[in-house]
């Protein structure tokens, strides 16, 4: 499966952005999907994700209540709505997918086989 992430940009603190991750070459609804981000000099971190069953969404504590992950299976696309953005949210955001990942590994970026190219989000203070 190929992933294409988009929607990043420059926004002021308190603003919103919506990221999209479009999949091709596979049935997205059968994959676990995660959004990750990586700031300069930092390790890639889990932000939000769906398990393979897709029944529940999971969030990092740092974004809970501000970010929402959703999916449109008809369009084979997963979204990340980001509200109340803070300067510390500045990073390159990646979407990832995997057809075999188990729930306990959902937050582990090393378990994902497929990655989008990343989209830069910059939040100014």
Tab-separated table of C-alpha atoms in Angstrom:
chain	number	residue	atom	x	y	z
A	1	UNK	CA	0.000	0.000	0.000
A	2	UNK	CA	1.200	3.510	-0.813
A	3	UNK	CA	0.418	6.415	1.502
A	4	UNK	CA	0.267	10.093	0.615
A	5	UNK	CA	0.132	12.586	3.455
A	6	UNK	CA	-0.906	16.182	2.930
A	7	UNK	CA	-2.360	19.198	4.693
A	8	UNK	CA	0.573	20.571	6.625
A	9	UNK	CA	1.440	24.226	6.719
A	10	UNK	CA	2.111	27.260	8.852
A	11	UNK	CA	-0.472	28.217	11.438
A	12	UNK	CA	-0.566	30.473	14.462
A	13	UNK	CA	-0.875	29.075	17.948
A	14	UNK	CA	-4.479	28.275	18.715
A	15	UNK	CA	-5.253	27.575	15.091
A	16	UNK	CA	-6.293	24.391	13.323
A	17	UNK	CA	-5.133	22.161	10.511
A	18	UNK	CA	-6.461	18.974	9.019
A	19	UNK	CA	-4.023	16.404	7.713
A	20	UNK	CA	-5.008	13.754	5.216
A	21	UNK	CA	-3.472	10.389	4.474
A	22	UNK	CA	-4.682	8.813	1.248
A	23	UNK	CA	-3.945	5.168	0.571
A	24	UNK	CA	-3.658	3.339	-2.720
A	25	UNK	CA	-2.867	-0.225	-3.591
A	26	UNK	CA	-4.630	-1.706	-0.608
A	27	UNK	CA	-7.819	-1.706	1.394
A	28	UNK	CA	-7.093	0.854	4.070
A	29	UNK	CA	-9.895	-0.324	6.312
A	30	UNK	CA	-8.024	-3.592	6.924
A	31	UNK	CA	-4.932	-1.855	8.250
A	32	UNK	CA	-3.957	-0.396	11.547
A	33	UNK	CA	-3.205	3.268	10.913
A	34	UNK	CA	-1.124	5.641	12.933
A	35	UNK	CA	-0.144	9.275	12.828
A	36	UNK	CA	3.323	10.066	14.099
A	37	UNK	CA	5.401	13.179	14.276
A	38	UNK	CA	9.061	13.960	14.514
A	39	UNK	CA	10.527	17.241	15.625
A	40	UNK	CA	14.175	18.140	14.938
A	41	UNK	CA	16.480	16.220	17.221
A	42	UNK	CA	13.689	14.143	18.676
A	43	UNK	CA	12.490	10.613	18.204
A	44	UNK	CA	9.431	9.889	16.147
A	45	UNK	CA	6.420	9.790	18.452
A	46	UNK	CA	2.950	8.335	18.230
A	47	UNK	CA	0.126	10.852	18.016
A	48	UNK	CA	-3.056	8.975	17.165
A	49	UNK	CA	-4.165	5.745	15.578
A	50	UNK	CA	-6.754	3.144	14.762
A	51	UNK	CA	-6.310	-0.527	15.455
A	52	UNK	CA	-6.870	-3.035	12.647
A	53	UNK	CA	-10.427	-3.542	13.749
A	54	UNK	CA	-10.914	0.212	13.476
A	55	UNK	CA	-13.360	0.237	16.317
A	56	UNK	CA	-11.388	2.492	18.615
A	57	UNK	CA	-9.056	5.410	18.292
A	58	UNK	CA	-6.038	6.015	20.487
A	59	UNK	CA	-4.183	9.204	21.297
A	60	UNK	CA	-1.021	10.387	22.909
A	61	UNK	CA	-1.669	12.265	26.125
A	62	UNK	CA	-0.058	15.368	24.642
A	63	UNK	CA	-2.790	15.711	21.998
A	64	UNK	CA	-5.817	14.159	23.677
A	65	UNK	CA	-8.764	16.509	23.506
A	66	UNK	CA	-7.151	18.619	20.766
A	67	UNK	CA	-6.580	16.157	17.921
A	68	UNK	CA	-9.091	13.788	16.354
A	69	UNK	CA	-8.353	10.921	14.023
A	70	UNK	CA	-11.048	9.797	11.615
A	71	UNK	CA	-11.348	7.735	8.496
A	72	UNK	CA	-13.376	7.689	5.302
A	73	UNK	CA	-13.241	4.120	4.048
A	74	UNK	CA	-15.006	5.006	0.815
A	75	UNK	CA	-12.184	7.411	-0.023
A	76	UNK	CA	-9.490	5.211	1.518
A	77	UNK	CA	-8.339	8.187	3.546
A	78	UNK	CA	-7.535	8.848	7.174
A	79	UNK	CA	-7.637	12.349	8.633
A	80	UNK	CA	-6.074	14.052	11.592
A	81	UNK	CA	-7.949	17.133	12.730
A	82	UNK	CA	-5.668	19.267	14.852
A	83	UNK	CA	-7.179	22.049	16.944
A	84	UNK	CA	-5.741	24.409	19.540
A	85	UNK	CA	-2.307	23.982	18.053
A	86	UNK	CA	0.719	24.874	20.128
A	87	UNK	CA	4.263	25.746	19.093
A	88	UNK	CA	5.398	22.413	20.534
A	89	UNK	CA	3.240	20.654	17.944
A	90	UNK	CA	5.686	21.808	15.285
A	91	UNK	CA	7.067	18.725	13.545
A	92	UNK	CA	6.955	16.639	10.412
A	93	UNK	CA	3.840	14.512	10.583
A	94	UNK	CA	3.738	11.042	9.098
A	95	UNK	CA	0.979	8.551	8.542
A	96	UNK	CA	1.730	4.872	8.693
A	97	UNK	CA	-0.140	1.643	8.148
A	98	UNK	CA	0.353	-2.016	8.797
A	99	UNK	CA	-1.833	-5.043	8.201
A	100	UNK	CA	-0.416	-7.204	10.987
A	101	UNK	CA	0.298	-4.897	13.886
A	102	UNK	CA	-1.262	-5.857	17.177
A	103	UNK	CA	-2.931	-3.403	19.510
A	104	UNK	CA	-0.121	-3.388	22.056
A	105	UNK	CA	2.292	-2.265	19.320
A	106	UNK	CA	0.104	0.439	17.834
A	107	UNK	CA	2.252	3.210	19.341
A	108	UNK	CA	5.568	1.705	18.236
A	109	UNK	CA	6.662	3.318	14.968
A	110	UNK	CA	9.138	0.511	14.310
A	111	UNK	CA	6.261	-1.944	13.863
A	112	UNK	CA	4.798	-0.212	10.818
A	113	UNK	CA	5.684	-1.338	7.315
A	114	UNK	CA	4.143	1.448	5.245
A	115	UNK	CA	4.817	5.168	5.566
A	116	UNK	CA	3.726	8.337	3.882
A	117	UNK	CA	6.309	10.945	2.940
A	118	UNK	CA	5.601	13.327	5.809
A	119	UNK	CA	4.037	16.760	5.894
A	120	UNK	CA	5.477	19.690	7.826
A	121	UNK	CA	3.377	21.455	10.434
A	122	UNK	CA	4.758	24.693	11.824
A	123	UNK	CA	2.966	26.465	14.658
A	124	UNK	CA	4.089	30.010	15.352
A	125	UNK	CA	3.737	31.627	18.754
